Amino acid sequence: MAQGSLAGRVALVTGASRGIGAGIAEELARCGSAVIVNFRRDAEAAFEVVGRIESAGGRAAAIQASVAVPADVDRLAREAPAIFGPIDILIANAGIASRGLSVAETDPEELERVVATHALSVHRLAHLLLAQMRAQRRGDIVVISSSELDHMRANGAPYNMAKAALEALALTLAKEEVRNGIHVNIVAPGLVSTDMGSRLVKAKLGVEDIAQLNERQPLGRVCTAHDVATVVRFLCTEDAGYVTGQRIVVDGGAEPWPTG
Ligand SMILES: NC(=O)c1ccc[n+]([C@@H]2O[C@H](COP(=O)([O-])OP(=O)(O)OC[C@H]3O[C@@H](n4cnc5c(N)ncnc54)[C@H](OP(=O)(O)O)[C@@H]3O)[C@@H](O)[C@H]2O)c1
């Protein structure tokens, strides 16, 4: 297999209808992987991602399933391998922001929803897919966390707790599965220009257009989905054949942004 190629592999990317997940789906497909594009609500956006991959000569299919709903996760784990064959790359990307409230103000149901979306779903999905991943020449699980976890900011308990649980799962799984040829790694972006990133800077900094923050970044621009996707792709290739149990921060050297 050519260096950097993902030919013959089958990836499932959760939350791939837009943002970082869409970027990862397109990048994995560009390198030869067939890709299952999971989405929750926005079918039109998901089919656009599939269309772009197919137009570029790749293979992709979309599956609706909310990862926050255990029955949907079970169905996703059944339906995904039935399309292009066993899944050997799982990208756990689906995520939602929390509402930015203190613990005193947070409805416990919000906590449950955020933790279920980011973390419990990934345990469930991995549990269901590990047997087929073990049977392949190689397996990869990459979880999309956040550099926010390094700051544990006030008013972020649901998100901080969810990403902490996700990283704990990934690092544990890396040790459990290394002898089965399954690599498990964490990619932790800083601020990324997506719908979520744009909503965040509007709410926290009053910034209407995220591009206004370009010149404040050490590299002169806000991170894009593609910047994250190329790191994820690298981790899944033989170029990263001796890498597992690692956490890569993709924040362009940015300082933590102001709290408040
Ligand atoms: N943007 C940032 O600044 C940033 C920074 C660090 C980490 N991250 C992390 O990166 C990941 C992607 O974020 P993003 O910025 O790309 O977010 P986004 O632009 O809001 O896109 C979120 C994606 O996740 C999907 N999704 C949400 N809930 C889902 C569920 N229950 N089941 C299945 N899919 C679901 C959405 O599907 P629908 O379109 O169908 O709703 C959409 O495709 C998240 O885990 C986030 O925490 C983001």
XYZ file of N, CA and C in Angstrom, residues 34-258:
675
model
N -13.277 4.168 2.198
C -14.737 4.341 2.072
C -15.207 4.952 3.393
N -16.229 5.798 3.338
C -16.596 6.539 4.545
C -18.108 6.496 4.793
N -18.472 6.163 6.033
C -19.858 6.302 6.483
C -19.974 7.648 7.182
N -20.854 8.483 6.660
C -21.079 9.838 7.170
C -22.298 9.783 8.095
N -22.034 9.794 9.394
C -23.170 9.782 10.345
C -23.632 11.217 10.590
N -24.935 11.381 10.737
C -25.480 12.691 11.085
C -26.672 12.496 12.006
N -27.064 13.589 12.660
C -28.207 13.538 13.582
C -29.457 14.071 12.904
N -29.429 15.338 12.448
C -30.634 15.990 11.924
C -30.530 16.414 10.476
N -29.333 16.905 10.101
C -29.239 17.631 8.843
C -28.909 16.686 7.684
N -29.963 15.999 7.200
C -29.762 15.005 6.132
C -29.222 15.668 4.871
N -29.731 16.862 4.561
C -29.306 17.538 3.329
C -27.788 17.781 3.359
N -27.314 18.285 4.513
C -25.869 18.555 4.641
C -25.077 17.252 4.539
N -25.583 16.176 5.155
C -24.868 14.894 5.115
C -24.785 14.374 3.671
N -25.892 14.491 2.933
C -25.864 14.003 1.545
C -24.982 14.890 0.664
N -24.836 16.158 1.035
C -23.879 17.015 0.302
C -22.448 16.531 0.515
N -22.135 16.123 1.757
C -20.782 15.594 2.028
C -20.562 14.328 1.188
N -21.566 13.434 1.195
C -21.463 12.202 0.393
C -21.274 12.563 -1.079
N -22.046 13.538 -1.547
C -21.970 13.958 -2.960
C -20.578 14.478 -3.307
N -20.009 15.286 -2.407
C -18.667 15.845 -2.684
C -17.631 14.721 -2.747
N -17.757 13.740 -1.845
C -16.804 12.616 -1.850
C -16.940 11.814 -3.147
N -18.196 11.538 -3.523
C -18.406 10.745 -4.746
C -17.921 11.503 -5.982
N -18.178 12.815 -6.012
C -17.737 13.611 -7.176
C -16.221 13.590 -7.313
N -15.540 13.439 -6.167
C -14.068 13.397 -6.212
C -13.567 11.972 -6.458
N -14.504 11.024 -6.707
C -14.106 9.648 -7.035
C -14.069 8.714 -5.844
N -14.543 9.175 -4.684
C -14.513 8.338 -3.484
C -15.819 7.598 -3.250
N -15.827 6.821 -2.159
C -17.027 6.053 -1.801
C -17.526 6.503 -0.444
N -18.845 6.818 -0.369
C -19.404 7.280 0.912
C -20.892 6.988 0.950
N -21.426 6.891 2.170
C -22.862 6.729 2.382
C -23.197 7.420 3.691
N -24.439 7.894 3.804
C -24.846 8.601 5.034
C -25.796 7.739 5.847
N -25.671 7.788 7.169
C -26.600 7.097 8.068
C -27.038 8.065 9.152
N -28.361 8.245 9.282
C -28.894 9.070 10.373
C -28.883 8.247 11.652
N -28.394 8.824 12.716
C -28.472 8.201 14.054
C -27.999 9.243 15.045
N -28.756 9.453 16.101
C -28.261 10.334 17.167
C -27.418 9.499 18.116
N -26.161 9.850 18.259
C -25.305 9.066 19.144
C -25.708 9.217 20.613
N -26.561 10.209 20.879
C -27.032 10.388 22.268
C -28.114 9.371 22.633
N -28.601 8.625 21.632
C -29.693 7.669 21.852
C -29.137 6.250 21.701
N -29.057 5.482 22.792
C -28.416 4.154 22.707
C -28.985 3.263 21.593
N -30.287 3.288 21.380
C -30.867 2.426 20.327
C -30.369 2.855 18.944
N -30.155 4.160 18.776
C -29.609 4.654 17.495
C -28.168 4.186 17.314
N -27.398 4.206 18.403
C -25.998 3.762 18.320
C -25.963 2.286 17.927
N -26.839 1.499 18.522
C -26.891 0.063 18.201
C -27.228 -0.136 16.712
N -28.182 0.661 16.227
C -28.563 0.549 14.807
C -27.406 0.994 13.905
N -26.738 2.077 14.306
C -25.592 2.577 13.524
C -24.512 1.494 13.418
N -24.254 0.826 14.544
C -23.219 -0.223 14.549
C -23.626 -1.419 13.678
N -24.948 -1.631 13.518
C -25.417 -2.720 12.629
C -25.386 -2.299 11.164
N -25.880 -1.088 10.911
C -26.050 -0.653 9.511
C -24.725 -0.271 8.856
N -23.817 0.335 9.615
C -22.590 0.875 8.992
C -21.764 -0.205 8.281
N -21.480 -1.366 8.946
C -20.638 -2.361 8.260
C -21.351 -3.073 7.115
N -22.672 -2.927 7.063
C -23.426 -3.610 5.997
C -23.258 -2.900 4.650
N -22.697 -1.701 4.638
C -22.624 -0.935 3.376
C -21.319 -1.196 2.618
N -20.176 -0.970 3.255
C -18.889 -1.150 2.555
C -18.041 -2.260 3.182
N -18.586 -2.951 4.200
C -17.817 -3.990 4.885
C -17.420 -3.529 6.279
N -16.661 -4.405 7.006
C -16.332 -4.117 8.407
C -15.652 -2.758 8.578
N -16.028 -2.084 9.664
C -15.426 -0.786 9.985
C -14.038 -1.030 10.586
N -13.019 -0.374 10.037
C -11.707 -0.468 10.684
C -11.147 0.898 11.091
N -11.924 1.952 10.842
C -11.555 3.285 11.359
C -12.811 3.882 11.986
N -12.729 4.203 13.264
C -13.853 4.884 13.934
C -13.377 6.261 14.380
N -14.039 7.285 13.889
C -13.716 8.653 14.309
C -14.883 9.164 15.150
N -14.629 9.318 16.454
C -15.673 9.767 17.384
C -15.615 11.291 17.457
N -16.445 11.916 16.651
C -16.384 13.381 16.505
C -17.661 14.085 16.946
N -18.805 13.393 16.878
C -20.091 14.068 17.151
C -20.037 14.767 18.500
N -20.486 16.003 18.520
C -20.445 16.719 19.785
C -21.359 17.930 19.788
N -21.693 18.349 20.976
C -22.510 19.549 21.168
C -21.845 20.403 22.251
N -22.068 21.694 22.155
C -21.544 22.587 23.205
C -22.478 22.512 24.403
N -21.958 22.856 25.582
C -22.885 22.996 26.704
C -23.324 24.459 26.774
N -24.283 24.766 27.644
C -24.933 26.073 27.588
C -24.151 27.190 28.249
N -23.019 26.858 28.852
C -22.188 27.907 29.446
C -22.701 28.395 30.786
N -23.338 27.501 31.531
C -23.882 27.878 32.845
C -23.035 27.269 33.954
N -23.157 27.870 35.140
C -22.450 27.311 36.296
C -23.115 26.003 36.714
N -22.438 25.258 37.570
C -23.023 24.013 38.087
C -24.338 24.329 38.805
N -24.341 25.422 39.545
C -25.555 25.790 40.288
C -26.750 26.003 39.352
N -26.466 26.474 38.128
C -27.559 26.795 37.196
C -27.880 25.670 36.213
N -27.027 24.654 36.150
C -27.169 23.638 35.094
C -28.222 22.590 35.439
N -29.120 22.366 34.493
C -30.112 21.302 34.614
C -29.378 19.958 34.469
N -29.520 19.049 35.440
C -28.812 17.756 35.334
C -29.108 17.020 34.030
N -30.252 17.285 33.430
C -30.546 16.623 32.140
C -29.593 17.075 31.044
N -29.167 18.352 31.132
C -28.192 18.830 30.139
C -26.878 18.062 30.295
N -26.451 17.895 31.549
C -25.218 17.151 31.807
C -25.309 15.751 31.196
N -26.450 15.086 31.432
C -26.599 13.721 30.920
C -26.539 13.690 29.393
N -27.172 14.691 28.758
C -27.199 14.736 27.285
C -25.792 14.964 26.727
N -25.060 15.886 27.336
C -23.726 16.226 26.816
C -22.758 15.052 27.039
N -22.810 14.446 28.214
C -21.908 13.310 28.481
C -22.281 12.116 27.594
N -23.571 11.906 27.410
C -23.996 10.796 26.538
C -23.500 11.014 25.113
N -23.610 12.250 24.626
C -23.225 12.540 23.236
C -21.724 12.349 23.029
N -20.909 12.949 23.894
C -19.460 12.947 23.673
C -18.789 11.654 24.107
N -19.287 11.033 25.168
C -18.486 9.965 25.795
C -19.183 8.613 25.874
N -20.413 8.564 26.435
C -21.056 7.253 26.607
C -21.276 6.591 25.253
N -21.604 7.396 24.245
C -21.845 6.868 22.898
C -20.593 6.192 22.351
N -19.431 6.739 22.680
C -18.189 6.214 22.102
C -17.838 4.880 22.759
N -18.107 4.763 24.067
C -17.911 3.479 24.737
C -18.820 2.432 24.088
N -20.083 2.810 23.882
C -21.057 1.865 23.323
C -20.667 1.446 21.901
N -20.292 2.458 21.092
C -19.945 2.180 19.694
C -18.676 1.332 19.612
N -17.680 1.683 20.408
C -16.438 0.899 20.405
C -16.736 -0.536 20.851
N -17.533 -0.675 21.916
C -17.896 -2.003 22.414
C -18.506 -2.857 21.290
N -19.346 -2.225 20.483
C -20.033 -2.963 19.422
C -19.144 -3.233 18.205
N -18.132 -2.391 17.970
C -17.333 -2.510 16.745
C -15.981 -3.197 16.950
N -15.568 -3.346 18.218
C -14.200 -3.847 18.456
C -13.959 -5.222 17.844
N -14.958 -6.102 17.911
C -14.721 -7.462 17.393
C -14.385 -7.404 15.909
N -15.120 -6.600 15.145
C -14.814 -6.545 13.712
C -13.509 -5.796 13.449
N -13.188 -4.817 14.292
C -11.910 -4.106 14.098
C -10.735 -5.038 14.379
N -10.886 -5.872 15.415
C -9.794 -6.798 15.764
C -9.510 -7.780 14.623
N -10.545 -8.085 13.848
C -10.383 -9.071 12.773
C -9.702 -8.475 11.536
N -9.506 -7.133 11.516
C -8.850 -6.503 10.366
C -7.345 -6.444 10.602
N -6.610 -6.140 9.540
C -5.143 -6.030 9.646
C -4.757 -4.959 10.664
N -5.560 -3.905 10.684
C -5.293 -2.792 11.599
C -6.610 -2.109 11.911
N -6.718 -1.560 13.113
C -7.887 -0.746 13.457
C -7.426 0.598 14.001
N -8.247 1.615 13.798
C -7.936 2.940 14.352
C -9.181 3.546 14.970
N -9.005 4.063 16.172
C -10.055 4.866 16.789
C -9.409 6.214 17.108
N -9.991 7.271 16.581
C -9.518 8.615 16.919
C -10.690 9.361 17.519
N -10.488 9.915 18.720
C -11.570 10.680 19.346
C -11.228 12.163 19.268
N -12.246 12.966 18.974
C -12.035 14.413 18.876
C -12.423 15.025 20.213
N -11.394 15.443 20.935
C -11.625 16.066 22.235
C -11.538 17.577 22.075
N -10.916 18.267 23.016
C -10.807 19.728 22.929
C -9.690 20.201 23.840
N -8.981 21.233 23.395
C -7.947 21.808 24.271
C -8.592 22.526 25.458
N -9.909 22.745 25.394
C -10.625 23.324 26.537
C -10.368 22.523 27.817
N -10.147 21.216 27.635
C -9.950 20.332 28.779
C -8.711 20.728 29.587
N -7.761 21.412 28.920
C -6.540 21.819 29.620
C -6.793 23.008 30.546
N -7.942 23.634 30.426
C -8.211 24.850 31.207
C -9.280 24.668 32.280
N -10.176 23.712 32.090
C -11.257 23.457 33.066
C -11.907 24.769 33.508
N -12.344 25.516 32.507
C -12.915 26.836 32.790
C -14.241 26.747 33.541
N -14.504 27.805 34.318
C -15.811 27.925 34.969
C -16.916 27.926 33.915
N -18.079 27.487 34.291
C -19.283 27.481 33.445
C -19.183 26.500 32.273
N -18.345 25.496 32.429
C -18.211 24.523 31.346
C -18.286 23.090 31.849
N -18.887 22.864 33.001
C -18.822 21.522 33.608
C -19.328 20.412 32.685
N -20.489 20.551 32.033
C -20.937 19.413 31.212
C -19.936 19.061 30.097
N -19.447 20.105 29.402
C -18.495 19.870 28.302
C -17.173 19.337 28.855
N -16.663 19.965 29.926
C -15.393 19.514 30.508
C -15.494 18.065 30.986
N -16.592 17.745 31.658
C -16.768 16.382 32.158
C -16.875 15.385 31.008
N -17.593 15.783 29.958
C -17.792 14.882 28.816
C -16.473 14.594 28.115
N -15.684 15.652 27.869
C -14.417 15.442 27.166
C -13.410 14.699 28.060
N -13.469 14.939 29.374
C -12.577 14.201 30.289
C -12.901 12.710 30.234
N -14.178 12.384 30.235
C -14.580 10.971 30.155
C -14.161 10.371 28.815
N -14.302 11.149 27.758
C -13.914 10.672 26.421
C -12.415 10.369 26.382
N -11.608 11.261 26.941
C -10.148 11.038 26.918
C -9.768 9.854 27.811
N -10.443 9.710 28.941
C -10.162 8.565 29.822
C -10.458 7.261 29.088
N -11.567 7.249 28.376
C -11.924 6.063 27.591
C -10.839 5.775 26.545
N -10.429 6.792 25.816
C -9.467 6.587 24.728
C -8.138 6.051 25.252
N -7.644 6.638 26.348
C -6.330 6.216 26.855
C -6.391 4.809 27.435
N -7.532 4.459 28.029
C -7.711 3.100 28.566
C -7.796 2.088 27.424
N -8.608 2.446 26.437
C -8.812 1.564 25.286
C -7.509 1.330 24.525
N -6.683 2.371 24.448
C -5.401 2.238 23.736
C -4.578 1.112 24.356
N -4.586 1.054 25.687
C -3.797 0.007 26.365
C -4.440 -1.361 26.170
N -5.771 -1.399 26.218
C -6.459 -2.691 26.096
C -6.303 -3.303 24.708
N -6.298 -2.443 23.667
C -6.398 -2.967 22.303
C -5.096 -2.982 21.515
N -3.987 -2.482 22.124
C -2.753 -2.383 21.336
C -2.307 -3.753 20.818
N -2.508 -4.786 21.604
C -2.065 -6.108 21.149
C -3.006 -6.707 20.108
N -4.139 -6.061 19.921
C -5.062 -6.493 18.857
C -4.893 -5.646 17.595
N -3.844 -4.819 17.571
C -3.574 -4.027 16.362
C -4.472 -2.812 16.209
N -5.145 -2.435 17.292
C -6.024 -1.257 17.214
C -5.333 -0.077 17.888
N -5.147 0.983 17.115
C -4.525 2.205 17.614
C -5.629 3.147 18.090
N -5.441 3.742 19.245
C -6.448 4.686 19.767
C -5.735 5.983 20.136
N -6.156 7.070 19.553
C -5.508 8.358 19.801
C -6.547 9.463 19.972
N -6.076 10.552 20.573
C -6.931 11.715 20.843
C -6.418 12.896 20.029
N -7.318 13.598 19.359
C -6.965 14.878 18.736
C -7.769 15.954 19.448
N -7.057 16.954 19.976
C -7.699 17.986 20.795
C -7.512 19.355 20.139
N -8.500 19.795 19.363
C -8.356 21.110 18.726
C -8.600 22.245 19.714
N -8.021 23.414 19.381
C -8.438 24.660 20.023
C -9.657 25.174 19.276
N -9.782 26.487 19.181
C -10.922 27.063 18.459
C -10.847 26.708 16.969
N -11.964 26.193 16.431
C -12.012 25.829 15.012
C -13.168 26.580 14.356
N -12.944 27.009 13.129
C -13.973 27.752 12.399
C -15.050 26.787 11.873
N -16.077 26.587 12.686
C -17.229 25.743 12.334
C -18.460 26.440 12.925
N -19.624 25.825 12.758
C -20.831 26.399 13.375
C -20.639 26.510 14.890
N -20.085 25.432 15.497
C -19.900 25.442 16.951
C -18.919 26.541 17.360
N -17.801 26.639 16.651
C -16.798 27.652 16.961
C -17.367 29.051 16.821
N -18.133 29.269 15.769
C -18.715 30.601 15.522
C -19.707 30.977 16.618
N -20.536 30.008 17.011
C -21.514 30.292 18.087
C -20.792 30.619 19.393
N -19.692 29.897 19.631
C -18.932 30.079 20.875
C -18.325 31.478 20.966
N -17.682 31.930 19.887
C -17.031 33.248 19.965
C -18.064 34.369 19.993
N -19.229 34.110 19.414
C -20.292 35.116 19.495
C -20.780 35.225 20.950
N -21.003 34.062 21.571
C -21.522 34.070 22.941
C -20.491 34.576 23.947
N -19.231 34.158 23.790
C -18.220 34.473 24.819
C -17.541 35.815 24.589
N -17.308 36.154 23.297
C -16.504 37.351 23.011
C -17.301 38.420 22.270
N -18.559 38.119 21.910
C -19.362 39.082 21.156
C -18.858 39.277 19.735
N -18.083 38.290 19.218
C -17.526 38.403 17.862
C -18.517 37.809 16.854
N -18.955 38.622 15.882
C -19.980 38.180 14.923
C -19.400 37.237 13.867
N -18.165 37.549 13.398
C -17.553 36.749 12.337
C -16.221 36.203 12.866
N -16.126 34.890 12.953
C -14.940 34.254 13.556
C -13.646 34.667 12.833
N -13.760 35.035 11.547
C -12.568 35.458 10.786
C -11.954 36.731 11.373
N -12.756 37.472 12.126
C -12.211 38.671 12.778
C -11.111 38.311 13.777
N -11.069 37.044 14.194
C -10.055 36.605 15.164
C -8.766 36.141 14.483
N -8.743 36.158 13.135
C -7.568 35.639 12.419
C -6.275 36.269 12.903
N -6.234 37.590 12.933
C -4.947 38.235 13.239
C -4.528 38.061 14.689
N -5.460 37.633 15.552
C -5.086 37.381 16.955
C -4.452 36.007 17.142
N -4.484 35.182 16.097
C -3.914 33.834 16.214
C -2.419 33.863 15.875
N -1.597 33.099 16.613
C -0.154 33.096 16.328
C 0.169 32.759 14.871
N -0.629 31.910 14.236
C -0.344 31.556 12.843
C -1.117 32.438 11.854
N -1.802 33.450 12.369
C -2.450 34.425 11.492
C -3.813 34.018 10.973
N -4.332 32.892 11.437
C -5.668 32.463 11.014
C -6.238 31.483 12.025
N -7.558 31.471 12.106
C -8.243 30.505 12.979
C -8.134 29.126 12.334
N -8.026 28.095 13.154
C -7.949 26.702 12.692
C -9.174 26.336 11.852
N -8.944 25.548 10.812
C -10.061 25.058 9.994
C -10.294 23.559 10.251
N -11.438 23.087 9.782
C -11.732 21.646 9.883
C -10.646 20.842 9.176
N -10.142 21.373 8.079
C -9.111 20.656 7.313
C -7.819 20.507 8.127
N -7.483 21.542 8.913
C -6.275 21.456 9.761
C -6.390 20.279 10.732
N -7.590 20.049 11.243
C -7.803 18.933 12.181
C -7.826 17.609 11.402
N -8.460 17.642 10.247
C -8.645 16.412 9.459
C -7.319 15.811 9.009
N -6.352 16.657 8.669
C -5.085 16.100 8.176
C -4.328 15.380 9.295
N -4.502 15.860 10.533
C -3.861 15.184 11.674
C -4.545 13.829 11.918
N -5.863 13.822 11.835
C -6.612 12.575 12.016
C -6.212 11.570 10.934
N -6.131 12.046 9.706
C -5.741 11.155 8.597
C -4.348 10.565 8.833
N -3.413 11.415 9.248
C -2.045 10.934 9.533
C -2.079 9.797 10.556
N -2.866 9.987 11.629
C -2.900 8.977 12.696
C -3.417 7.633 12.192
N -4.252 7.659 11.160
C -4.849 6.407 10.656
C -3.974 5.710 9.615
N -2.911 6.369 9.176
C -2.081 5.772 8.118
C -0.883 5.029 8.717
N -0.178 4.304 7.838
C 1.034 3.597 8.284
C 2.126 4.573 8.694
N 2.009 5.845 8.269
C 2.973 6.862 8.724
C 2.948 6.978 10.245
N 1.803 6.652 10.842
C 1.676 6.680 12.308
C 1.537 5.248 12.836
N 2.231 4.326 12.158
C 2.091 2.905 12.484
C 2.608 2.517 13.865
N 3.433 3.411 14.485
C 3.976 3.088 15.805
C 3.445 4.065 16.849
N 2.282 4.668 16.545
C 1.713 5.691 17.434
C 0.378 5.199 17.969
N 0.266 5.113 19.283
C -1.034 4.849 19.902
C -1.038 5.424 21.319
N -2.230 5.703 21.827
C -2.362 6.227 23.188
C -1.863 7.659 23.320
N -1.884 8.418 22.227
C -1.354 9.786 22.260
C -2.465 10.825 22.160
N -2.131 12.036 22.617
C -3.070 13.174 22.539
C -2.365 14.293 21.783
N -2.904 14.658 20.643
C -2.285 15.716 19.838
C -3.171 16.954 19.895
N -2.599 18.051 20.369
C -3.337 19.317 20.437
C -3.135 20.055 19.118
N -4.240 20.498 18.523
C -4.175 21.241 17.257
C -4.731 22.640 17.526
N -3.871 23.499 18.089
C -4.353 24.839 18.450
C -3.472 25.952 17.903
N -2.534 25.602 17.022
C -1.696 26.626 16.398
C -0.910 27.455 17.395
N -0.677 26.895 18.573
C 0.107 27.634 19.568
C -0.654 28.768 20.225
N -1.990 28.733 20.094
C -2.793 29.839 20.642
C -2.778 29.847 22.157
N -2.788 31.039 22.715
C -2.960 31.199 24.166
C -4.412 30.885 24.481
N -4.708 30.404 25.706
C -6.113 30.239 26.086
C -6.845 31.575 25.951
N -8.044 31.549 25.415
C -8.753 32.823 25.254
C -9.401 33.248 26.562
N -9.730 34.549 26.672
C -10.182 35.067 27.965
C -11.362 34.304 28.532
